[in-house]
Tab-separated table of C-alpha atoms (C1' of nucleotides) in Angstrom:
chain	number	residue	atom	x	y	z
A	123	UNK	CA	0.150	-0.093	0.439
A	124	UNK	CA	1.163	3.336	-1.065
A	125	UNK	CA	0.739	6.763	1.210
A	126	UNK	CA	-0.562	9.245	-2.124
A	127	UNK	CA	-1.717	12.886	-1.384
A	128	UNK	CA	-3.417	14.269	-3.094
A	129	UNK	CA	-3.626	17.786	-3.235
A	130	UNK	CA	-7.363	19.923	-4.190
A	131	UNK	CA	-6.839	22.842	-5.630
A	132	UNK	CA	-9.835	23.481	-8.975
A	133	UNK	CA	-11.182	19.938	-9.454
A	134	UNK	CA	-12.954	20.575	-5.439
A	135	UNK	CA	-14.852	17.277	-6.003
A	136	UNK	CA	-14.536	13.467	-5.855
A	137	UNK	CA	-16.170	11.856	-9.009
A	138	UNK	CA	-14.591	12.076	-12.599
A	139	UNK	CA	-11.468	13.024	-10.585
A	140	UNK	CA	-9.020	10.890	-12.931
A	141	UNK	CA	-6.108	12.256	-9.511
A	142	UNK	CA	-7.734	11.286	-7.379
A	143	UNK	CA	-9.187	7.752	-8.279
A	144	UNK	CA	-5.541	6.675	-9.819
A	145	UNK	CA	-4.419	7.907	-6.266
A	146	UNK	CA	-7.255	6.024	-4.334
A	147	UNK	CA	-6.486	2.314	-6.307
A	148	UNK	CA	-3.315	2.507	-5.126
A	149	UNK	CA	-3.180	3.273	-1.525
A	150	UNK	CA	-4.453	5.207	0.954
A	151	UNK	CA	-5.112	8.622	0.888
A	152	UNK	CA	-4.687	12.015	2.029
A	153	UNK	CA	-6.770	14.627	0.393
A	154	UNK	CA	-5.056	17.894	1.277
A	155	UNK	CA	-6.730	21.723	0.119
A	156	UNK	CA	-3.355	24.925	0.673
A	157	UNK	CA	-5.398	28.259	-0.059
A	158	UNK	CA	-2.371	30.223	-1.830
A	159	UNK	CA	-2.322	33.436	-1.425
A	160	UNK	CA	1.627	34.520	-1.767
A	161	UNK	CA	2.077	32.689	-4.850
A	162	UNK	CA	-0.919	34.310	-6.792
A	163	UNK	CA	0.585	37.074	-6.528
A	164	UNK	CA	-2.754	40.490	-8.774
A	165	UNK	CA	-4.029	37.030	-9.192
A	166	UNK	CA	-5.302	36.216	-6.146
A	167	UNK	CA	-8.388	34.796	-5.771
A	168	UNK	CA	-11.496	37.862	-5.606
A	169	UNK	CA	-13.961	38.553	-2.384
A	170	UNK	CA	-17.000	36.127	-4.142
A	171	UNK	CA	-14.562	33.235	-5.529
A	172	UNK	CA	-13.500	33.368	-1.429
A	173	UNK	CA	-16.957	33.305	-0.264
A	174	UNK	CA	-17.889	30.159	-2.649
A	175	UNK	CA	-14.746	28.325	-2.009
A	176	UNK	CA	-15.786	28.905	1.495
A	177	UNK	CA	-18.984	26.683	1.156
A	178	UNK	CA	-17.578	24.591	-1.516
A	179	UNK	CA	-14.456	22.913	1.181
A	180	UNK	CA	-17.333	23.118	3.766
A	181	UNK	CA	-19.109	20.796	1.035
A	182	UNK	CA	-16.366	18.842	-0.346
A	183	UNK	CA	-15.108	17.822	4.010
A	184	UNK	CA	-18.469	15.940	4.376
A	185	UNK	CA	-18.158	14.456	1.121
A	186	UNK	CA	-14.565	12.914	2.428
A	187	UNK	CA	-15.538	12.078	6.013
A	188	UNK	CA	-14.498	14.849	8.017
A	189	UNK	CA	-10.667	13.710	6.533
A	190	UNK	CA	-9.657	17.548	3.868
A	191	UNK	CA	-6.887	18.529	5.134
A	192	UNK	CA	-5.886	22.375	4.973
A	193	UNK	CA	-3.703	24.101	4.984
A	194	UNK	CA	-3.373	27.873	4.760
A	195	UNK	CA	0.375	29.126	2.869
A	196	UNK	CA	3.028	28.940	0.441
A	197	UNK	CA	1.476	24.437	-0.466
A	198	UNK	CA	5.325	23.592	-1.455
A	199	UNK	CA	6.927	24.083	1.939
A	200	UNK	CA	3.912	22.827	3.343
A	201	UNK	CA	3.469	19.351	0.409
A	202	UNK	CA	7.089	19.384	1.126
A	203	UNK	CA	6.872	19.375	4.700
A	204	UNK	CA	3.115	17.371	4.857
A	205	UNK	CA	5.620	14.273	2.915
A	206	UNK	CA	8.736	13.842	5.515
A	207	UNK	CA	5.874	13.540	7.855
A	208	UNK	CA	3.928	11.241	7.122
A	209	UNK	CA	6.279	9.323	4.858
A	210	UNK	CA	4.045	10.074	1.910
A	211	UNK	CA	5.147	8.247	-1.050
A	212	UNK	CA	3.473	10.174	-4.091
A	213	UNK	CA	1.785	13.195	-4.295
A	214	UNK	CA	-0.841	13.348	-7.328
A	215	UNK	CA	-3.037	16.715	-8.123
A	216	UNK	CA	-5.096	17.568	-11.690
A	217	UNK	CA	-3.700	20.230	-14.335
A	218	UNK	CA	-4.738	23.709	-12.901
A	219	UNK	CA	-3.399	25.921	-16.509
A	220	UNK	CA	-2.841	29.535	-15.557
A	221	UNK	CA	0.747	31.058	-15.633
A	222	UNK	CA	1.505	31.686	-12.160
A	223	UNK	CA	0.701	27.877	-11.338
A	224	UNK	CA	1.890	26.148	-13.612
A	225	UNK	CA	5.490	28.299	-12.582
A	226	UNK	CA	5.009	26.951	-8.940
A	227	UNK	CA	3.644	22.882	-9.758
A	228	UNK	CA	6.888	22.949	-11.840
A	229	UNK	CA	8.784	24.276	-8.981
A	230	UNK	CA	7.118	22.027	-6.407
A	231	UNK	CA	7.164	19.051	-8.717
A	232	UNK	CA	11.564	19.350	-8.906
A	233	UNK	CA	11.395	19.749	-5.043
A	234	UNK	CA	9.202	16.828	-4.284
A	235	UNK	CA	11.349	14.679	-6.462
A	236	UNK	CA	14.352	15.282	-5.150
A	237	UNK	CA	12.811	14.637	-1.565
A	238	UNK	CA	12.516	10.602	-3.663
A	239	UNK	CA	8.522	11.749	-3.760
A	240	UNK	CA	6.755	10.719	-7.353
A	241	UNK	CA	4.748	13.241	-8.205
A	242	UNK	CA	1.512	12.219	-11.071
A	243	UNK	CA	-0.707	14.784	-11.982
A	244	UNK	CA	-4.210	14.306	-14.288
A	245	UNK	CA	-6.544	15.801	-16.834
A	246	UNK	CA	-9.561	16.933	-14.568
A	247	UNK	CA	-10.933	20.788	-16.319
A	248	UNK	CA	-10.149	20.534	-19.656
A	249	UNK	CA	-11.981	18.852	-22.535
A	250	UNK	CA	-8.754	19.436	-24.744
A	251	UNK	CA	-5.512	19.663	-23.528
A	252	UNK	CA	-3.913	23.196	-24.370
A	253	UNK	CA	-0.809	20.999	-26.506
A	254	UNK	CA	-2.061	19.053	-28.046
A	255	UNK	CA	-5.185	21.343	-30.047
A	256	UNK	CA	-2.566	22.740	-33.029
A	257	UNK	CA	-3.232	23.703	-36.154
A	258	UNK	CA	-1.142	21.860	-39.282
A	259	UNK	CA	1.913	24.144	-39.514
A	260	UNK	CA	2.362	23.311	-35.276
A	261	UNK	CA	1.343	27.417	-33.965
A	262	UNK	CA	-1.896	27.961	-31.837
A	263	UNK	CA	-5.533	28.447	-33.130
A	264	UNK	CA	-5.873	32.088	-32.671
A	265	UNK	CA	-9.493	31.700	-33.860
A	266	UNK	CA	-12.356	30.163	-33.087
A	267	UNK	CA	-13.925	27.865	-35.614
A	268	UNK	CA	-11.391	26.328	-36.514
A	269	UNK	CA	-10.167	26.026	-33.396
A	270	UNK	CA	-13.388	24.186	-32.360
A	271	UNK	CA	-14.434	22.040	-34.948
A	272	UNK	CA	-11.075	21.517	-37.078
A	273	UNK	CA	-9.167	21.273	-33.912
A	274	UNK	CA	-11.148	19.719	-31.007
A	275	UNK	CA	-13.958	18.717	-32.193
A	276	UNK	CA	-11.676	16.734	-35.157
A	277	UNK	CA	-9.537	15.135	-32.566
A	278	UNK	CA	-10.093	12.465	-30.082
A	279	UNK	CA	-13.303	12.758	-28.340
A	280	UNK	CA	-13.417	13.717	-24.431
A	281	UNK	CA	-13.308	11.383	-21.811
A	282	UNK	CA	-16.821	8.829	-21.118
A	283	UNK	CA	-16.082	10.161	-16.447
A	284	UNK	CA	-15.093	8.632	-14.301
A	285	UNK	CA	-17.064	7.867	-11.404
A	286	UNK	CA	-16.004	8.241	-7.493
A	287	UNK	CA	-13.864	5.758	-5.253
A	288	UNK	CA	-15.124	3.924	-3.384
A	289	UNK	CA	-14.357	2.864	-0.107
A	290	UNK	CA	-11.364	5.104	0.418
A	291	UNK	CA	-8.375	4.269	2.890
A	292	UNK	CA	-7.380	8.260	4.527
A	293	UNK	CA	-4.284	8.756	6.421
A	294	UNK	CA	-5.534	10.805	8.985
A	295	UNK	CA	-3.606	14.624	9.018
A	296	UNK	CA	-4.326	17.642	11.138
A	297	UNK	CA	-4.952	21.079	9.001
A	298	UNK	CA	-6.692	23.414	10.769
A	299	UNK	CA	-10.689	23.529	10.577
A	300	UNK	CA	-12.049	25.851	7.295
A	301	UNK	CA	-13.439	28.766	8.979
A	302	UNK	CA	-9.927	29.520	9.883
A	303	UNK	CA	-9.605	30.284	6.350
A	304	UNK	CA	-11.116	33.591	6.572
A	305	UNK	CA	-12.722	32.848	3.085
A	306	UNK	CA	-15.994	34.899	4.273
A	307	UNK	CA	-15.730	38.277	4.832
A	308	UNK	CA	-15.963	40.811	8.170
A	309	UNK	CA	-18.534	42.937	7.462
A	310	UNK	CA	-21.545	40.784	6.317
A	311	UNK	CA	-22.355	41.018	2.489
A	312	UNK	CA	-22.227	37.252	1.694
A	313	UNK	CA	-25.515	35.994	3.513
A	314	UNK	CA	-28.063	37.499	1.054
A	315	UNK	CA	-25.306	36.137	-2.559
A	316	UNK	CA	-26.127	33.037	-1.003
A	317	UNK	CA	-29.652	32.916	-1.584
A	318	UNK	CA	-28.813	32.822	-4.455
A	319	UNK	CA	-26.731	29.078	-4.672
A	320	UNK	CA	-26.013	25.458	-3.178
A	321	UNK	CA	-22.582	24.700	-3.020
A	322	UNK	CA	-20.824	21.988	-4.064
A	323	UNK	CA	-21.059	18.951	-6.116
A	324	UNK	CA	-23.979	17.203	-5.316
A	325	UNK	CA	-25.153	21.127	-6.675
A	326	UNK	CA	-23.936	20.518	-8.899
A	327	UNK	CA	-25.224	17.163	-10.759
A	328	UNK	CA	-28.677	18.490	-9.782
A	329	UNK	CA	-27.739	22.248	-11.592
A	330	UNK	CA	-26.558	20.719	-14.729
A	331	UNK	CA	-29.534	17.987	-14.314
A	332	UNK	CA	-31.865	20.365	-14.306
A	333	UNK	CA	-30.304	22.604	-16.623
A	334	UNK	CA	-31.105	19.270	-18.925
A	335	UNK	CA	-33.881	19.344	-18.307
A	336	UNK	CA	-35.699	22.629	-17.856
A	337	UNK	CA	-33.184	24.843	-19.686
A	338	UNK	CA	-31.250	23.167	-23.061
A	339	UNK	CA	-35.154	22.798	-25.214
A	340	UNK	CA	-34.261	26.288	-26.855
A	341	UNK	CA	-31.400	26.733	-25.300
A	342	UNK	CA	-30.013	28.222	-28.845
A	343	UNK	CA	-32.898	31.145	-28.898
A	344	UNK	CA	-33.094	31.267	-25.266
A	345	UNK	CA	-29.787	31.901	-23.934
A	346	UNK	CA	-30.282	36.033	-25.251
A	347	UNK	CA	-32.558	36.119	-22.673
A	348	UNK	CA	-31.815	36.999	-19.318
A	349	UNK	CA	-35.166	36.101	-18.148
A	350	UNK	CA	-35.697	32.694	-19.169
A	351	UNK	CA	-33.483	30.199	-17.436
A	352	UNK	CA	-32.032	28.866	-20.781
A	353	UNK	CA	-28.677	29.389	-19.313
A	354	UNK	CA	-27.025	26.409	-17.278
A	355	UNK	CA	-26.056	28.599	-14.605
A	356	UNK	CA	-22.688	25.865	-14.161
A	357	UNK	CA	-19.611	28.417	-14.531
A	358	UNK	CA	-18.671	28.592	-10.889
A	359	UNK	CA	-18.915	24.915	-10.791
A	360	UNK	CA	-17.258	24.741	-13.277
A	361	UNK	CA	-14.281	26.876	-12.140
A	362	UNK	CA	-13.566	25.213	-9.335
A	363	UNK	CA	-13.895	21.491	-10.172
A	364	UNK	CA	-17.302	21.188	-8.217
A	365	UNK	CA	-18.247	19.172	-11.935
A	366	UNK	CA	-15.619	18.014	-14.818
A	367	UNK	CA	-16.493	20.183	-18.025
A	368	UNK	CA	-16.252	15.548	-18.683
A	369	UNK	CA	-19.575	15.561	-16.680
A	370	UNK	CA	-21.596	18.053	-18.821
A	371	UNK	CA	-20.613	16.979	-22.138
A	372	UNK	CA	-21.512	13.778	-21.724
A	373	UNK	CA	-24.887	13.971	-20.200
A	374	UNK	CA	-25.239	16.857	-22.923
A	375	UNK	CA	-24.723	14.351	-25.499
A	376	UNK	CA	-26.835	11.480	-23.039
A	377	UNK	CA	-30.226	13.681	-22.162
A	378	UNK	CA	-32.926	13.568	-23.562
A	379	UNK	CA	-33.590	15.984	-24.801
A	380	UNK	CA	-30.520	16.766	-27.135
A	381	UNK	CA	-31.538	14.025	-29.820
A	382	UNK	CA	-34.819	15.875	-30.534
A	383	UNK	CA	-33.041	19.208	-30.859
A	384	UNK	CA	-29.606	19.464	-31.892
A	385	UNK	CA	-29.730	22.307	-32.783
A	386	UNK	CA	-29.361	23.458	-28.784
A	387	UNK	CA	-27.221	20.900	-28.504
A	388	UNK	CA	-25.495	21.876	-30.318
A	389	UNK	CA	-24.591	25.565	-29.378
A	390	UNK	CA	-24.312	24.794	-25.820
A	391	UNK	CA	-21.816	22.251	-26.500
A	392	UNK	CA	-19.409	25.535	-28.199
A	393	UNK	CA	-20.080	27.303	-25.525
A	394	UNK	CA	-18.185	24.782	-23.719
A	395	UNK	CA	-15.781	24.659	-26.737
A	396	UNK	CA	-15.382	28.904	-26.064
A	397	UNK	CA	-13.888	27.397	-22.060
A	398	UNK	CA	-11.292	24.875	-23.629
A	399	UNK	CA	-10.545	28.042	-26.013
A	400	UNK	CA	-9.504	30.755	-23.198
A	401	UNK	CA	-7.695	27.979	-21.606
A	402	UNK	CA	-4.886	27.508	-25.033
A	403	UNK	CA	-4.663	30.843	-25.915
A	404	UNK	CA	-3.912	32.078	-21.693
A	405	UNK	CA	-1.344	28.893	-22.190
A	406	UNK	CA	-0.164	29.661	-26.291
A	407	UNK	CA	0.081	33.232	-24.896
A	408	UNK	CA	0.772	33.870	-20.813
A	409	UNK	CA	0.965	37.531	-21.023
A	410	UNK	CA	-2.464	38.009	-22.149
A	411	UNK	CA	-3.963	39.088	-18.166
A	412	UNK	CA	-1.401	42.130	-18.652
A	413	UNK	CA	-0.717	43.016	-22.461
A	414	UNK	CA	-3.197	43.429	-24.865
A	415	UNK	CA	-3.668	40.254	-28.057
A	416	UNK	CA	-3.598	43.103	-30.461
A	417	UNK	CA	-0.409	45.587	-30.174
A	418	UNK	CA	-1.953	48.417	-31.579
A	419	UNK	CA	-4.945	48.995	-28.149
A	420	UNK	CA	-1.730	49.938	-26.784
A	421	UNK	CA	-1.991	52.759	-28.149
A	422	UNK	CA	-5.538	53.527	-27.760
A	423	UNK	CA	-6.506	57.222	-25.686
A	424	UNK	CA	-8.361	55.553	-23.259
A	425	UNK	CA	-9.505	57.525	-20.834
A	426	UNK	CA	-9.465	58.268	-16.738
A	427	UNK	CA	-13.089	58.450	-14.771
A	428	UNK	CA	-12.883	57.664	-11.489
A	429	UNK	CA	-17.341	58.703	-11.194
A	430	UNK	CA	-18.555	56.678	-14.554
A	431	UNK	CA	-16.401	54.281	-13.390
A	432	UNK	CA	-17.666	53.768	-9.936
A	433	UNK	CA	-21.741	54.633	-11.781
A	434	UNK	CA	-21.003	51.205	-13.374
A	435	UNK	CA	-19.677	49.612	-10.392
A	436	UNK	CA	-22.805	50.573	-8.492
A	437	UNK	CA	-25.327	49.738	-11.243
A	438	UNK	CA	-26.308	53.416	-11.726
A	439	UNK	CA	-25.245	54.522	-15.448
A	440	UNK	CA	-29.284	55.561	-16.114
A	441	UNK	CA	-29.345	52.856	-18.814
A	442	UNK	CA	-31.459	50.473	-16.823
A	443	UNK	CA	-30.383	47.838	-18.580
A	444	UNK	CA	-27.358	48.152	-17.582
A	445	UNK	CA	-27.320	48.717	-14.318
A	446	UNK	CA	-29.733	45.986	-13.826
A	447	UNK	CA	-26.749	43.605	-14.644
A	448	UNK	CA	-25.140	45.500	-12.457
A	449	UNK	CA	-26.463	45.188	-10.193
A	450	UNK	CA	-27.200	41.464	-11.036
A	451	UNK	CA	-23.438	41.502	-9.969
A	452	UNK	CA	-23.282	42.586	-6.686
A	453	UNK	CA	-26.213	40.957	-4.633
A	454	UNK	CA	-26.263	37.589	-6.605
A	455	UNK	CA	-22.142	37.001	-7.916
A	456	UNK	CA	-22.948	36.134	-11.686
A	457	UNK	CA	-24.214	38.056	-14.707
A	458	UNK	CA	-26.082	36.721	-17.191
A	459	UNK	CA	-23.997	36.281	-20.679
A	460	UNK	CA	-26.170	39.148	-22.994
A	461	UNK	CA	-25.976	41.132	-20.475
A	462	UNK	CA	-22.063	40.889	-19.676
A	463	UNK	CA	-21.731	41.699	-23.283
A	464	UNK	CA	-23.849	44.295	-22.844
A	465	UNK	CA	-22.080	46.080	-19.696
A	466	UNK	CA	-18.724	45.788	-20.943
A	467	UNK	CA	-19.705	47.286	-24.800
A	468	UNK	CA	-20.684	49.735	-22.765
A	469	UNK	CA	-17.658	50.595	-20.267
A	470	UNK	CA	-15.076	49.671	-22.683
A	471	UNK	CA	-16.766	51.398	-25.426
A	472	UNK	CA	-19.459	53.884	-25.062
A	473	UNK	CA	-17.051	55.253	-21.603
A	474	UNK	CA	-13.794	54.186	-23.408
A	475	UNK	CA	-12.608	53.126	-19.806
A	476	UNK	CA	-9.691	50.938	-19.892
A	477	UNK	CA	-11.209	47.278	-20.561
A	478	UNK	CA	-8.642	46.224	-17.319
A	479	UNK	CA	-10.779	48.483	-14.419
A	480	UNK	CA	-13.802	45.701	-15.894
A	481	UNK	CA	-12.016	42.486	-16.075
A	482	UNK	CA	-10.384	43.945	-12.437
A	483	UNK	CA	-14.641	44.642	-11.219
A	484	UNK	CA	-15.726	41.520	-12.641
A	485	UNK	CA	-12.657	39.690	-10.578
A	486	UNK	CA	-13.719	40.760	-8.214
A	487	UNK	CA	-17.381	40.648	-7.718
A	488	UNK	CA	-17.543	37.499	-9.647
A	489	UNK	CA	-18.071	33.600	-7.871
A	490	UNK	CA	-17.299	31.945	-11.220
A	491	UNK	CA	-14.342	34.909	-11.962
A	492	UNK	CA	-11.910	32.386	-14.030
A	493	UNK	CA	-8.891	34.184	-15.161
A	494	UNK	CA	-8.344	32.224	-18.551
A	495	UNK	CA	-11.941	32.823	-19.117
A	496	UNK	CA	-12.603	37.145	-18.057
A	497	UNK	CA	-9.705	37.543	-19.877
A	498	UNK	CA	-10.510	36.381	-23.282
A	499	UNK	CA	-13.817	37.981	-21.912
A	500	UNK	CA	-13.124	41.687	-21.879
A	501	UNK	CA	-10.427	40.817	-25.274
A	502	UNK	CA	-12.734	39.888	-27.072
A	503	UNK	CA	-15.403	42.571	-26.082
A	504	UNK	CA	-12.717	45.361	-26.800
A	505	UNK	CA	-11.690	44.461	-29.768
A	506	UNK	CA	-7.332	43.191	-29.058
A	507	UNK	CA	-8.544	39.891	-28.396
A	508	UNK	CA	-8.054	36.435	-30.154
A	509	UNK	CA	-10.714	36.255	-33.017
A	510	UNK	CA	-12.605	39.306	-31.251
A	511	UNK	CA	-15.286	41.461	-31.794
A	512	UNK	CA	-14.163	44.322	-34.368
A	513	UNK	CA	-13.510	47.444	-32.683
A	514	UNK	CA	-16.625	48.468	-34.668
A	515	UNK	CA	-18.769	46.274	-32.962
A	516	UNK	CA	-20.383	49.032	-30.247
A	517	UNK	CA	-23.660	47.381	-28.453
A	518	UNK	CA	-26.498	49.760	-28.368
A	519	UNK	CA	-28.256	49.309	-24.610
A	520	UNK	CA	-31.027	50.827	-25.133
A	521	UNK	CA	-31.061	47.786	-28.437
A	522	UNK	CA	-30.211	45.625	-27.034
A	523	UNK	CA	-32.352	45.405	-24.076
A	524	UNK	CA	-35.434	45.918	-26.639
A	525	UNK	CA	-35.033	43.905	-28.436
A	526	UNK	CA	-33.332	40.952	-24.990
A	527	UNK	CA	-35.543	42.106	-22.254
A	528	UNK	CA	-38.677	43.294	-24.445
A	529	UNK	CA	-41.202	42.878	-21.567
A	530	UNK	CA	-38.827	44.930	-19.166
A	531	UNK	CA	-39.271	41.337	-16.808
A	532	UNK	CA	-35.731	41.023	-16.086
A	533	UNK	CA	-35.203	44.791	-15.178
A	534	UNK	CA	-37.768	45.587	-12.700
A	535	UNK	CA	-36.263	42.997	-11.568
A	536	UNK	CA	-32.417	44.191	-10.354
A	537	UNK	CA	-34.173	47.668	-10.597
A	538	UNK	CA	-37.432	48.146	-8.940
A	539	UNK	CA	-37.652	51.562	-8.739
A	540	UNK	CA	-38.591	52.261	-12.010
A	541	UNK	CA	-40.771	49.345	-12.433
A	542	UNK	CA	-43.098	51.380	-12.602
A	543	UNK	CA	-43.134	52.360	-16.084
A	544	UNK	CA	-44.583	50.878	-18.906
A	545	UNK	CA	-42.994	48.183	-20.629
A	546	UNK	CA	-42.097	50.370	-23.539
A	547	UNK	CA	-41.017	53.537	-21.556
A	548	UNK	CA	-38.434	50.994	-19.225
A	549	UNK	CA	-35.571	51.053	-21.978
A	550	UNK	CA	-35.001	54.349	-21.770
A	551	UNK	CA	-36.770	56.923	-18.866
A	552	UNK	CA	-35.545	59.797	-20.018
A	553	UNK	CA	-37.106	60.096	-23.706
A	554	UNK	CA	-40.840	59.088	-21.789
A	555	UNK	CA	-43.201	61.645	-21.537
A	556	UNK	CA	-43.665	63.833	-18.585
A	557	UNK	CA	-46.884	62.233	-17.017
A	558	UNK	CA	-45.613	59.248	-17.914
A	559	UNK	CA	-43.038	59.663	-15.259
A	560	UNK	CA	-45.249	61.215	-12.890
A	561	UNK	CA	-47.327	58.547	-12.759
A	562	UNK	CA	-45.049	56.117	-11.717
A	563	UNK	CA	-43.497	57.900	-9.211
A	564	UNK	CA	-40.425	59.079	-10.698
A	565	UNK	CA	-38.716	62.030	-10.774
A	566	UNK	CA	-35.026	61.319	-13.353
A	567	UNK	CA	-31.762	62.765	-11.009
A	568	UNK	CA	-33.258	61.589	-7.872
A	569	UNK	CA	-35.313	58.169	-8.054
A	570	UNK	CA	-32.812	57.255	-11.178
A	571	UNK	CA	-30.098	58.284	-12.306
A	572	UNK	CA	-30.286	60.680	-15.036
A	573	UNK	CA	-28.514	58.775	-18.090
A	574	UNK	CA	-24.732	60.216	-17.706
A	575	UNK	CA	-23.817	59.653	-21.209
A	576	UNK	CA	-25.333	60.419	-25.358
A	577	UNK	CA	-26.111	57.199	-26.811
A	578	UNK	CA	-25.573	58.995	-30.518
A	579	UNK	CA	-22.183	60.795	-29.693
A	580	UNK	CA	-20.247	58.653	-27.166
A	581	UNK	CA	-20.323	56.381	-29.425
A	582	UNK	CA	-19.102	58.506	-32.118
A	583	UNK	CA	-16.246	59.497	-30.359
A	584	UNK	CA	-15.882	55.264	-29.566
A	585	UNK	CA	-15.793	55.016	-33.192
A	586	UNK	CA	-13.120	58.282	-33.670
A	587	UNK	CA	-10.344	56.333	-31.215
A	588	UNK	CA	-10.879	53.451	-32.392
A	589	UNK	CA	-9.667	54.731	-36.408
A	590	UNK	CA	-6.458	56.646	-34.553
A	591	UNK	CA	-5.542	53.440	-33.605
A	592	UNK	CA	-6.140	51.386	-36.687
A	593	UNK	CA	-3.187	52.049	-39.176
B	292	DT	C1'	-22.747	37.292	-30.070
B	293	DG	C1'	-24.103	45.530	-33.437
B	294	DA	C1'	-26.041	49.288	-35.423
B	295	DA	C1'	-26.445	53.652	-37.990
B	296	DA	C1'	-26.473	54.635	-42.822
B	297	DT	C1'	-28.493	54.386	-47.309
B	298	DG	C1'	-29.974	51.658	-51.417
B	299	DT	C1'	-33.728	49.365	-53.048
B	300	DT	C1'	-38.878	48.003	-53.136
B	301	DG	C1'	-43.475	47.587	-53.845
B	302	DG	C1'	-47.939	49.217	-52.183
B	303	DG	C1'	-51.088	52.751	-51.701
B	304	DG	C1'	-52.795	57.993	-51.900
B	305	DC	C1'	-53.673	61.740	-54.290
B	306	DG	C1'	-53.860	65.312	-57.996
C	250	DA	C1'	-56.168	55.390	-65.820
C	251	DC	C1'	-51.644	57.412	-64.511
C	252	DG	C1'	-47.682	59.422	-62.810
C	253	DC	C1'	-45.683	61.451	-58.519
C	254	DC	C1'	-44.399	61.565	-53.985
C	255	DC	C1'	-44.947	58.722	-49.695
C	256	DC	C1'	-42.912	55.897	-46.823
C	257	DA	C1'	-42.898	50.737	-44.390
C	258	DA	C1'	-39.797	46.970	-45.596
C	259	DC	C1'	-36.499	44.970	-46.484
C	260	DA	C1'	-31.599	44.181	-48.422
C	261	DT	C1'	-26.575	46.058	-48.634
C	262	DT	C1'	-23.051	48.300	-47.040
C	263	DT	C1'	-20.174	51.348	-43.744
C	264	DC	C1'	-18.357	52.269	-39.241
DNA sequence: TGAAATGTTGGGGCG
DNA sequence: ACGCCCCAACATTTC
């Protein structure tokens, strides 16, 4: 019997966990989690993510019959010491792909090997490894469609999920209580957010099942409407590995509805494909978090405007759809994808604020904050990323609102102070006739802000700014 | 995974 | 009856 540490990182589950599965087949297991704030640098986990992590660790610990050993500190030192103290034969983990984690893990592997400890790493969180997908000429794909269709879909199919290990034999160990990681905030802003979610592996499976039963039908169209329940809302679970993309991919293919609506299935799978694309790009272009993929944007005339940024963050821009989205983010730790695109376009294009500013806010507020996805998506919206939206594609927040929230259901949920406005005027209150505003009990500038910018003028200003760098 | 400007077409009102 | 204008409605181009 070998003695093996399974180091949990972004794989907080026991089913379809390749590294854990192999460990339990080969010996006794010490399950370990280490909160590493020392190596992350600028990419230290945000506040909302920490709340999610807290609850997910509690859940995982239960699944492991309270055998999860939790630590805070530098994983290299901690693992090295644990291995010595407990005469460990091997350390297992599932791979992570953020540049700082790759560098850290490489150093840890060397350290442990030097100590005579075997290290095994596995793929637990990507359908295709970034180094297995490349163009004919050997280079990395920079365009989504060929990456996905030629690269991924014509490569080997994702594996079938593994079962949860049975009859695990644990190696007892200390560690600290999860509460002592200090993941929950001192001021209680989290409990209202928590009401919107269930945490942990079983909750993830239930969310997947519910989505496949209720949301997948009509996904292709319905996913655009923030008041409809057609999106999966699996992103936080995927980020922390409470569910694997393999489990999602295979369950979707095998679901009852998949055969009936292939378009919906294809569309949903391609969204998982975008996740793969993000990781692929971050792996091959590790300076993406700091640098514009398109260097022309280094000369872009970004504007500094703290009060505009603050209005955006707090959902006080005077544009109902934007404000609804930003408040959904603040209140629930999540924002519907369509609305993410609209609020991002507004910040970057109508306000000319650097995408990094929005990226940092999302990083801190999103429960699903994920370096690869967040960076790729912001660069995509800003127009500086790989296969990005062309610079002249500027969302009109009013048109988007009329098109994707026609009855104002989503707006009324998160911007209740204007809920008395009729559908026709809820998208642009400043255009409503006086008597209608009065009837709804709204004085613009008091009960709800006047718009902080002129959409037509700011659009033209953005086009001029982009023209400067077009070259 | 846009929006606005510009171009084209065809039906209806009207002198 | 006919031509002219207007303007939706749709298509194409441009940003």
